[in-house]
Structures are given as C-alpha cells and as structure tokens.
XYZ file of C-alpha atoms in Angstrom:
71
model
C -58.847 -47.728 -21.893
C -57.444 -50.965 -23.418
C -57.585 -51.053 -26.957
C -59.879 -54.102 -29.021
C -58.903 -56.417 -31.690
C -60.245 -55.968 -34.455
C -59.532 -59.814 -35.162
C -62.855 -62.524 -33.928
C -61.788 -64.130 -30.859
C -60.487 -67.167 -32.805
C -59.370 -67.513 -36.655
C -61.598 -69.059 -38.579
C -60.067 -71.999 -40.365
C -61.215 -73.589 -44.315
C -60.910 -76.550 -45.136
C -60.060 -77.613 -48.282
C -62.382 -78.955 -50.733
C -59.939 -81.535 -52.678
C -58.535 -82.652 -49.274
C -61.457 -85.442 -49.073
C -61.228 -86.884 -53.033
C -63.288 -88.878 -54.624
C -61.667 -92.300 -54.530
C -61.822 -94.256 -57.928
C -63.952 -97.766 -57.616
C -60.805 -100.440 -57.461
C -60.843 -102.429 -61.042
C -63.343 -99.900 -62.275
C -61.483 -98.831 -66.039
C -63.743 -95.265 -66.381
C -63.313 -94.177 -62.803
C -58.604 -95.194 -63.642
C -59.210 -93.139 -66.938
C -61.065 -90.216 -64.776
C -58.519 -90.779 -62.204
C -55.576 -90.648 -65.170
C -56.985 -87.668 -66.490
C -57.777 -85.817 -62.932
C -53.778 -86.096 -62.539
C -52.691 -84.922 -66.075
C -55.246 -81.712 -65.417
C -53.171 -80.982 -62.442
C -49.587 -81.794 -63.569
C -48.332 -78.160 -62.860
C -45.585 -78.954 -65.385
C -47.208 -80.421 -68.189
C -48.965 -77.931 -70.976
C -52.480 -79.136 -69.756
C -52.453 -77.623 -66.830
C -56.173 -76.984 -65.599
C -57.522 -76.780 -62.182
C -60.831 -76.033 -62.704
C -61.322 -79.647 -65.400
C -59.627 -81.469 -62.293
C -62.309 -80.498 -60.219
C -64.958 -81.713 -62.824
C -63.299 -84.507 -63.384
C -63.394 -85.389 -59.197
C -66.884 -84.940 -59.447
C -67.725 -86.637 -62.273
C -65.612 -89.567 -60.477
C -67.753 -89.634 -56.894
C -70.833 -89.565 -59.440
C -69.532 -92.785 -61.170
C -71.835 -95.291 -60.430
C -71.449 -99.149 -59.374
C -74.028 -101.844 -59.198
C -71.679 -102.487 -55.856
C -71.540 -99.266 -54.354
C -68.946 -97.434 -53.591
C -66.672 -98.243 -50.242
C-alpha cells in the first residue's frame, strides 16, 4: 500500500497585503506627509518602529480623497 501525503496536492500560496500600496496622489502635500510618516513607522532602525501605524497610515492614504481621482 503506498503511503499519502498528508500535504494538499499543491501549496497554497499568500499574498501579501502591503505588496499592492496605496500610491500617494502626485503634488498632493497630506497624502507626501502620510507617505513620510508610513516610512518613518517602518524604519526598522529608527526608535519609532511600528508596523501596525504603517498599515493605518496606507489606509488612511488610499482613503485620501481628490476632486481628480486617483490614477
């Protein structure tokens, strides 16, 4: 008798949630200050260090809104 896998037939595979950002509006000064901040937040070196506000922060960018729309 041939022994199963207990694995599924293929691994599943995530995606990454922060691999599709938020892109700031270009010339828009609160979505480069959200942007600015989003970086700090995930500066591994600096003391601010804070993964979860970086998420926030992306989110709080893609809600920006612009008479123009976003592109």
């Amino acid at each position: 008798m041939a022994l199963r896998s207990a694995l599924p037939e293929a691994p599943v595979s995530l995606t990454d949630p922060l691999d599709e950002v938020a892109k700031p509006a270009p010339g828009c000064d609160v979505c480069g200050a959200l942007a600015r901040q989003r970086e700090e937040a995930l500066d591994a070196s600096g003391r601010f260090y804070d993964p979860s506000k970086a998420s926030d922060l992306l989110v709080e960018i893609g809600r920006h809104p612009h008479k123009e729309g976003r592109k």
